[in-house]
């Protein structure tokens, strides 16, 4: 019996089971062209102009892919290409929504992470991030900012979802001649259902 107990300890040490992460969404904007992000949902990432303000000149004042941060919205973990939005004109009241590609989880929780910078200039600007359930047309707020948050990281390893439903992330910026926001390295993962077997170190001195 003692030998059986000892063997069980050895095997539990040598062979441990954990679960790998399955990537559902990985958007670092490196494959995107610099310049204004398009408006077609068939070619994500895409944006919607919900400002309905003729002084904003359409999506020209909206989200763009850039190699530098938005004005005063620094993001130290952002690299190369990233999405930015910043002030356009003193008459333009911006309200632009940046949508990612769809992803479909197979589990009841996902991990969501991204790097960002946001400069809050005055009382009329804010930066929100939503999880959109495309299947049910419902949203969950992941981040809601009305104060400065530069060189920041969002990370949540237990965002509740419904397996089999389709989702997108939405990054919304609202402001009137305010500074802006920067986003990069958007990553959504879930635990794989297939266990990954890891082998531990050798144990010596058991003679």
Short mmCIF file of C-alpha atoms in Angstrom, two decimals:
data_model
loop_
_atom_site.label_atom_id
_atom_site.label_comp_id
_atom_site.label_asym_id
_atom_site.label_seq_id
_atom_site.Cartn_x
_atom_site.Cartn_y
_atom_site.Cartn_z
CA UNK A 1 0.00 0.00 0.00
CA UNK A 2 2.85 2.34 0.85
CA UNK A 3 4.42 1.67 -2.56
CA UNK A 4 1.12 2.38 -4.37
CA UNK A 5 0.75 5.67 -2.51
CA UNK A 6 4.33 6.60 -3.37
CA UNK A 7 3.80 5.78 -7.03
CA UNK A 8 0.66 7.93 -7.17
CA UNK A 9 2.62 10.90 -5.81
CA UNK A 10 5.39 10.34 -8.37
CA UNK A 11 2.97 10.17 -11.31
CA UNK A 12 1.04 13.24 -10.19
CA UNK A 13 4.33 15.14 -10.04
CA UNK A 14 5.70 13.86 -13.33
CA UNK A 15 2.51 14.22 -15.35
CA UNK A 16 0.23 17.18 -14.78
CA UNK A 17 -2.80 17.97 -16.90
CA UNK A 18 -3.61 21.54 -17.88
CA UNK A 19 -5.64 23.10 -20.65
CA UNK A 20 -4.24 25.04 -23.58
CA UNK A 21 -5.75 28.34 -24.70
CA UNK A 22 -7.63 28.51 -27.99
CA UNK A 23 -7.41 31.88 -29.75
CA UNK A 24 -10.79 33.19 -30.90
CA UNK A 25 -9.76 36.72 -31.93
CA UNK A 26 -6.32 38.23 -32.45
CA UNK A 27 -6.27 41.78 -33.83
CA UNK A 28 -3.00 43.71 -33.72
CA UNK A 29 -3.74 45.74 -36.89
CA UNK A 30 -0.45 44.71 -38.52
CA UNK A 31 -2.24 43.31 -41.58
CA UNK A 32 -4.34 46.48 -41.99
CA UNK A 33 -3.43 49.40 -44.23
CA UNK A 34 -2.69 52.69 -42.49
CA UNK A 35 -5.41 55.29 -42.85
CA UNK A 36 -9.14 55.48 -42.22
CA UNK A 37 -10.80 52.20 -41.21
CA UNK A 38 -13.61 51.15 -43.54
CA UNK A 39 -17.33 50.84 -42.88
CA UNK A 40 -18.12 47.41 -44.35
CA UNK A 41 -19.01 44.72 -41.82
CA UNK A 42 -17.83 42.18 -44.40
CA UNK A 43 -14.25 43.45 -43.95
CA UNK A 44 -13.55 43.82 -40.23
CA UNK A 45 -12.27 45.72 -38.44
CA UNK A 46 -14.84 48.29 -39.48
CA UNK A 47 -16.43 51.39 -37.99
CA UNK A 48 -19.79 53.09 -37.76
CA UNK A 49 -20.21 56.85 -37.64
CA UNK A 50 -23.00 57.50 -35.17
CA UNK A 51 -22.20 61.18 -34.66
CA UNK A 52 -24.57 62.27 -37.46
CA UNK A 53 -22.65 65.56 -37.48
CA UNK A 54 -21.95 67.17 -40.84
CA UNK A 55 -18.98 68.98 -39.31
CA UNK A 56 -17.26 65.63 -38.72
CA UNK A 57 -16.80 64.92 -42.46
CA UNK A 58 -17.82 61.28 -42.28
CA UNK A 59 -15.31 58.63 -41.26
CA UNK A 60 -12.38 60.95 -41.98
CA UNK A 61 -12.74 62.07 -38.38
CA UNK A 62 -13.21 58.51 -37.10
CA UNK A 63 -11.01 55.52 -36.33
CA UNK A 64 -7.76 55.11 -38.26
CA UNK A 65 -4.86 52.66 -38.39
CA UNK A 66 -1.67 54.49 -37.49
CA UNK A 67 1.91 53.83 -36.44
CA UNK A 68 1.71 56.44 -33.69
CA UNK A 69 -0.63 57.07 -30.76
CA UNK A 70 -3.57 59.43 -30.75
CA UNK A 71 -2.86 62.90 -29.37
CA UNK A 72 -2.14 62.64 -25.60
CA UNK A 73 -3.51 59.06 -25.58
CA UNK A 74 -0.22 57.26 -25.12
CA UNK A 75 -0.02 53.47 -25.17
CA UNK A 76 3.42 52.15 -24.22
CA UNK A 77 2.50 48.51 -24.96
CA UNK A 78 1.13 49.33 -28.41
CA UNK A 79 3.59 48.61 -31.21
CA UNK A 80 3.81 49.31 -34.93
CA UNK A 81 0.25 49.64 -36.22
CA UNK A 82 -2.62 50.40 -33.87
CA UNK A 83 -6.14 51.91 -34.04
CA UNK A 84 -6.50 55.56 -33.04
CA UNK A 85 -9.10 58.29 -32.96
CA UNK A 86 -8.49 61.93 -32.09
CA UNK A 87 -9.94 65.44 -32.35
CA UNK A 88 -11.03 66.62 -35.79
CA UNK A 89 -12.45 70.14 -35.54
CA UNK A 90 -13.93 72.34 -32.84
CA UNK A 91 -17.41 71.88 -34.34
CA UNK A 92 -17.23 68.10 -34.73
CA UNK A 93 -18.99 65.99 -32.08
CA UNK A 94 -17.46 62.57 -32.69
CA UNK A 95 -19.25 59.31 -31.88
CA UNK A 96 -17.49 56.46 -33.65
CA UNK A 97 -17.80 52.72 -33.00
CA UNK A 98 -14.96 50.36 -33.96
CA UNK A 99 -16.03 46.73 -34.47
CA UNK A 100 -13.77 43.67 -34.49
CA UNK A 101 -14.31 40.48 -36.44
CA UNK A 102 -16.83 37.93 -35.14
CA UNK A 103 -15.80 35.09 -32.87
CA UNK A 104 -17.79 32.10 -31.63
CA UNK A 105 -16.86 30.62 -28.24
CA UNK A 106 -17.41 26.98 -27.38
CA UNK A 107 -17.18 27.55 -23.63
CA UNK A 108 -19.17 29.65 -21.14
CA UNK A 109 -16.31 32.08 -20.45
CA UNK A 110 -13.59 33.78 -22.47
CA UNK A 111 -10.51 35.81 -21.66
CA UNK A 112 -10.39 39.33 -23.13
CA UNK A 113 -7.34 41.57 -23.24
CA UNK A 114 -6.09 44.66 -25.07
CA UNK A 115 -3.71 47.60 -24.64
CA UNK A 116 -5.02 51.15 -24.78
CA UNK A 117 -4.54 54.79 -23.99
CA UNK A 118 -7.27 57.35 -23.40
CA UNK A 119 -7.00 61.05 -22.65
CA UNK A 120 -10.07 62.57 -21.07
CA UNK A 121 -10.12 66.24 -21.99
CA UNK A 122 -13.37 67.50 -20.47
CA UNK A 123 -16.84 66.42 -19.37
CA UNK A 124 -18.25 65.53 -22.80
CA UNK A 125 -15.82 62.80 -23.89
CA UNK A 126 -15.65 59.14 -22.94
CA UNK A 127 -14.27 55.80 -24.08
CA UNK A 128 -16.29 52.60 -23.71
CA UNK A 129 -15.69 49.00 -24.71
CA UNK A 130 -18.55 46.56 -25.19
CA UNK A 131 -18.94 42.85 -25.81
CA UNK A 132 -21.67 42.52 -28.43
CA UNK A 133 -23.61 39.29 -28.64
CA UNK A 134 -24.42 39.38 -32.35
CA UNK A 135 -26.80 36.45 -32.02
CA UNK A 136 -29.06 38.15 -29.45
CA UNK A 137 -28.20 41.82 -30.21
CA UNK A 138 -27.31 42.38 -26.55
CA UNK A 139 -24.24 44.09 -25.11
CA UNK A 140 -22.10 43.85 -21.99
CA UNK A 141 -19.95 46.80 -20.94
CA UNK A 142 -16.35 45.75 -20.35
CA UNK A 143 -14.80 49.19 -19.86
CA UNK A 144 -16.28 52.64 -19.28
CA UNK A 145 -13.91 55.59 -18.92
CA UNK A 146 -14.49 59.28 -18.29
CA UNK A 147 -11.03 60.00 -16.85
CA UNK A 148 -7.46 59.63 -18.12
CA UNK A 149 -6.12 56.11 -18.61
CA UNK A 150 -2.87 56.19 -20.54
CA UNK A 151 -0.43 53.30 -21.10
CA UNK A 152 -3.12 50.95 -19.84
CA UNK A 153 -4.04 47.29 -20.23
CA UNK A 154 -7.46 45.66 -19.95
CA UNK A 155 -7.44 42.01 -18.89
CA UNK A 156 -10.36 39.86 -17.79
CA UNK A 157 -10.01 36.07 -17.78
CA UNK A 158 -13.65 35.27 -16.99
CA UNK A 159 -15.99 37.18 -19.28
CA UNK A 160 -19.30 35.30 -19.41
CA UNK A 161 -20.55 34.24 -22.86
CA UNK A 162 -22.99 31.76 -24.37
CA UNK A 163 -21.32 28.90 -26.20
CA UNK A 164 -22.22 28.82 -29.88
CA UNK A 165 -23.31 32.46 -30.06
CA UNK A 166 -21.48 34.97 -32.26
CA UNK A 167 -19.69 37.93 -30.65
CA UNK A 168 -17.75 41.08 -31.52
CA UNK A 169 -15.92 43.66 -29.44
CA UNK A 170 -16.88 47.32 -29.90
CA UNK A 171 -14.63 50.27 -29.04
CA UNK A 172 -16.65 53.49 -28.78
CA UNK A 173 -15.17 56.97 -28.60
CA UNK A 174 -17.31 60.06 -27.98
CA UNK A 175 -15.92 63.58 -27.82
CA UNK A 176 -16.16 67.14 -29.13
CA UNK A 177 -12.75 68.49 -30.11
CA UNK A 178 -11.17 66.30 -27.42
CA UNK A 179 -7.90 64.41 -27.48
CA UNK A 180 -8.64 60.75 -28.28
CA UNK A 181 -7.93 57.07 -27.75
CA UNK A 182 -5.47 54.39 -28.88
CA UNK A 183 -6.08 50.59 -29.02
CA UNK A 184 -3.88 47.63 -29.93
CA UNK A 185 -3.23 43.93 -29.31
CA UNK A 186 -6.85 42.82 -28.96
CA UNK A 187 -6.93 39.17 -27.92
CA UNK A 188 -9.81 36.85 -27.02
CA UNK A 189 -9.09 33.27 -25.94
CA UNK A 190 -10.85 30.39 -24.25
CA UNK A 191 -9.71 27.22 -22.52
CA UNK A 192 -9.44 24.29 -24.90
CA UNK A 193 -11.50 21.21 -24.10
CA UNK A 194 -8.50 19.03 -24.98
CA UNK A 195 -6.09 18.63 -22.05
CA UNK A 196 -2.39 19.22 -22.59
CA UNK A 197 -0.17 16.76 -20.72
CA UNK A 198 2.96 18.30 -19.28
CA UNK A 199 5.92 16.28 -17.99
CA UNK A 200 7.65 17.32 -14.77
CA UNK A 201 11.27 17.04 -13.66
CA UNK A 202 12.98 13.77 -12.83
CA UNK A 203 12.79 12.64 -9.20
CA UNK A 204 15.93 11.09 -7.77
CA UNK A 205 16.82 9.49 -4.47
CA UNK A 206 13.85 7.11 -4.35
CA UNK A 207 15.92 3.90 -4.20
#
